[in-house]
Amino acid sequence: MDYVRKGKVEWTGDNPPIYLKTDTNGDWSTLALFFRVNGSDYGRGHMILVLEDPYNRGQANPVRLCSTDNEQLARYLLDDFVRKFGLFRPAQQAIDALQVIGGATFSVEADYPRHVTEIASFGGHRVEMRWSDLQDMFAVAQPPKDSQTGRHEMFSVFQPAGSASITVDGRRLAGETVERDFFDRRAQSAALAHSESWICEEQT
């Protein structure tokens, strides 16, 4: 039996999301992602991405930030992955307007499984993404035809959160997670994504 997956491992690490709504029947009010990449062609690094009013519905001065400790890696993740993720496809204009801010430092505070908080600090600013009431983990293996990029086989261990929040410079962004379909179950729109790996079947 062949135990080795064919193809190129593009990156491996963690990629937990938090998606918030102020109106359960309306559009997403904030989309946020955290990346901790343990290996890639662009090295190792972190990125935190927050798009408030991602679909330009008229919010005044929305938070739109992308901060990292590896700018080349961050631009690669934005262009080759985030832009292709389903909820971010209608947010191209917001992504185009992003300034990638380098030199960030990253830390984590956790009382697992009560909460895990990923923190980015840069230029006197501080962003916190917090996942609370962590639930049972489950493993996923998606073939390319079903993955967000349509080109990669994706493996991950997801751990849904009961709730989540995003705080920027001490201000908690408006909105709450909502229950949605999440693979073979219903879960809130926030989860940890452990050991996520994206493998491209096309040899490059």
Coordinates of C-alpha atoms in Angstrom, one line a residue:
M1 CA 0.0 0.0 0.0
D2 CA 1.3 3.5 -0.9
Y3 CA 1.1 5.7 2.2
V4 CA 2.8 8.8 0.6
R5 CA 0.5 11.4 -0.9
K6 CA 1.7 12.6 -4.4
G7 CA 2.0 16.3 -5.2
K8 CA 3.7 19.3 -3.7
V9 CA 3.0 20.5 -0.1
E10 CA 2.4 24.2 -0.6
W11 CA 2.1 25.0 3.1
T12 CA 1.3 23.5 6.4
G13 CA 0.3 25.1 9.7
D14 CA -2.9 26.5 11.3
N15 CA -5.5 28.6 9.7
P16 CA -8.4 29.3 12.1
P17 CA -11.3 31.6 11.0
I18 CA -13.8 33.9 12.7
Y19 CA -16.8 35.1 10.7
L20 CA -19.2 37.5 12.4
K21 CA -22.7 38.9 11.6
T22 CA -24.6 41.8 13.1
D23 CA -27.8 40.5 11.4
T24 CA -28.2 36.8 11.3
N25 CA -30.1 37.2 8.0
G26 CA -27.7 39.6 6.5
D27 CA -24.2 39.6 5.0
W28 CA -21.1 38.9 7.0
S29 CA -20.1 41.9 9.0
T30 CA -16.5 40.8 9.6
L31 CA -14.3 38.1 8.1
A32 CA -11.1 37.3 9.9
L33 CA -8.3 34.7 9.4
F34 CA -5.2 33.8 11.4
F35 CA -2.3 31.9 9.8
R36 CA 0.5 30.2 11.5
V37 CA 2.6 28.6 8.7
N38 CA 5.2 26.1 9.9
G39 CA 6.6 25.4 6.4
S40 CA 6.3 26.7 2.8
D41 CA 8.5 27.9 -0.1
Y42 CA 8.2 31.3 1.5
G43 CA 9.4 30.2 4.9
R44 CA 7.6 30.2 8.2
G45 CA 5.5 33.0 9.6
H46 CA 2.2 34.4 10.8
M47 CA -0.5 36.6 9.3
I48 CA -3.7 38.1 10.8
L49 CA -6.3 39.4 8.4
V50 CA -9.4 41.4 9.5
L51 CA -12.0 42.7 7.0
E52 CA -14.8 44.6 8.6
D53 CA -17.7 45.3 6.1
P54 CA -15.9 43.0 3.6
Y55 CA -18.5 43.5 0.9
N56 CA -18.6 47.3 1.0
R57 CA -22.1 47.8 2.3
G58 CA -21.4 51.3 3.5
Q59 CA -20.0 51.0 7.0
A60 CA -18.0 54.1 7.9
N61 CA -14.2 53.5 8.4
P62 CA -14.3 49.8 8.6
V63 CA -11.3 47.9 9.9
R64 CA -9.3 46.5 7.1
L65 CA -5.9 45.1 8.1
C66 CA -3.3 42.5 7.3
S67 CA -0.3 42.2 9.5
T68 CA 2.5 39.7 9.4
D69 CA 6.1 38.8 10.3
N70 CA 6.8 37.6 6.8
E71 CA 5.5 39.9 4.1
Q72 CA 6.4 37.6 1.1
L73 CA 4.5 34.7 2.7
A74 CA 1.5 37.0 3.5
R75 CA 1.2 38.2 -0.1
Y76 CA 1.4 34.6 -1.3
L77 CA -1.4 33.5 1.1
L78 CA -3.6 36.4 0.1
D79 CA -3.2 36.0 -3.6
D80 CA -3.1 32.2 -3.9
F81 CA -5.4 31.1 -1.1
V82 CA -7.5 33.8 0.6
R83 CA -8.8 35.3 -2.6
K84 CA -10.1 31.9 -3.6
F85 CA -11.8 31.1 -0.3
G86 CA -15.6 31.1 -0.8
L87 CA -16.6 33.9 1.6
F88 CA -13.7 36.1 0.4
R89 CA -14.4 35.8 -3.3
P90 CA -16.9 38.7 -3.2
A91 CA -14.5 40.8 -1.1
Q92 CA -11.8 41.3 -3.8
Q93 CA -12.2 45.1 -3.6
A94 CA -11.5 45.1 0.1
I95 CA -8.5 42.8 -0.3
D96 CA -7.1 45.0 -3.1
A97 CA -7.2 48.0 -0.8
L98 CA -5.2 46.2 2.0
Q99 CA -1.8 47.4 3.1
V100 CA 0.3 44.4 4.2
I101 CA 2.0 45.6 7.4
G102 CA 5.2 43.8 8.3
G103 CA 7.2 43.6 11.5
A104 CA 4.4 42.3 13.7
T105 CA 5.0 40.2 16.7
F106 CA 2.6 37.4 17.6
S107 CA 1.7 35.7 20.8
V108 CA -1.0 33.4 22.2
E109 CA -3.0 33.3 25.4
A110 CA -4.9 30.2 26.2
D111 CA -6.9 28.4 28.9
Y112 CA -7.7 25.4 26.7
P113 CA -10.4 24.4 26.0
R114 CA -12.1 27.4 27.5
H115 CA -10.5 29.7 25.1
V116 CA -7.5 30.3 22.8
T117 CA -6.6 33.9 21.9
E118 CA -4.1 34.7 19.0
I119 CA -2.6 38.2 19.4
A120 CA -0.8 40.4 16.8
S121 CA 1.0 43.6 17.9
F122 CA 2.4 46.1 15.4
G123 CA 3.0 49.9 15.3
G124 CA 1.4 50.4 18.6
H125 CA -1.7 48.5 17.6
R126 CA -3.0 45.2 19.0
V127 CA -5.4 42.7 17.4
E128 CA -6.9 39.8 19.3
M129 CA -8.8 36.9 17.8
R130 CA -10.5 34.7 20.5
W131 CA -12.1 31.3 20.2
S132 CA -14.2 30.3 23.2
D133 CA -15.9 27.1 24.4
L134 CA -13.9 24.8 22.2
Q135 CA -15.7 21.6 21.2
D136 CA -14.7 18.2 19.9
M137 CA -12.1 18.0 17.2
F138 CA -12.8 16.2 13.9
A139 CA -10.5 15.5 10.9
V140 CA -11.2 16.5 7.3
A141 CA -9.6 15.3 4.0
Q142 CA -10.9 17.3 1.0
P143 CA -10.1 16.3 -2.6
P144 CA -9.2 19.2 -5.0
K145 CA -12.6 19.3 -6.6
D146 CA -14.2 20.1 -3.2
S147 CA -11.4 22.4 -1.7
Q148 CA -11.6 26.2 -1.7
T149 CA -9.0 26.6 -4.4
G150 CA -10.1 23.7 -6.6
R151 CA -6.5 22.8 -7.1
H152 CA -5.3 21.5 -3.7
E153 CA -6.0 18.5 -1.6
M154 CA -6.6 19.9 1.9
F155 CA -6.2 18.1 5.2
S156 CA -7.0 19.7 8.6
V157 CA -8.2 19.0 12.1
F158 CA -11.1 21.4 12.9
Q159 CA -12.2 22.3 16.4
P160 CA -15.4 24.4 16.4
A161 CA -15.9 27.2 18.9
G162 CA -19.1 27.9 20.8
S163 CA -18.4 31.6 20.3
A164 CA -15.7 34.0 19.2
S165 CA -14.7 37.6 19.2
I166 CA -12.3 40.0 17.5
T167 CA -10.8 43.0 19.3
V168 CA -8.8 45.8 17.7
D169 CA -7.0 48.3 19.9
G170 CA -9.4 47.5 22.7
R171 CA -12.6 47.8 20.7
R172 CA -14.6 44.6 20.2
L173 CA -15.9 44.5 16.7
A174 CA -19.7 44.2 16.3
G175 CA -21.3 40.9 15.5
E176 CA -21.6 37.4 16.7
T177 CA -20.8 34.0 15.2
V178 CA -23.8 32.2 13.6
E179 CA -24.7 28.5 13.2
R180 CA -24.1 27.2 9.8
D181 CA -23.4 24.0 7.8
F182 CA -19.8 23.0 8.5
F183 CA -18.8 19.8 6.6
D184 CA -21.0 17.0 8.0
R185 CA -22.4 19.0 10.9
R186 CA -23.8 22.3 12.2
A187 CA -21.4 24.6 14.0
Q188 CA -20.7 28.2 14.8
S189 CA -18.8 30.3 12.2
A190 CA -15.5 30.1 14.1
A191 CA -13.2 27.2 14.6
L192 CA -9.6 26.3 15.3
A193 CA -7.9 24.7 12.3
H194 CA -5.0 22.6 13.5
S195 CA -2.3 21.0 11.3
E196 CA -3.8 22.3 8.1
S197 CA -1.9 21.2 4.9
W198 CA -2.6 22.1 1.3
I199 CA -1.1 19.8 -1.3
C200 CA -1.2 20.6 -5.0
E201 CA -1.5 17.6 -7.3
E202 CA 0.0 19.6 -10.2
Q203 CA 3.8 19.2 -10.1
T204 CA 5.6 22.5 -10.3

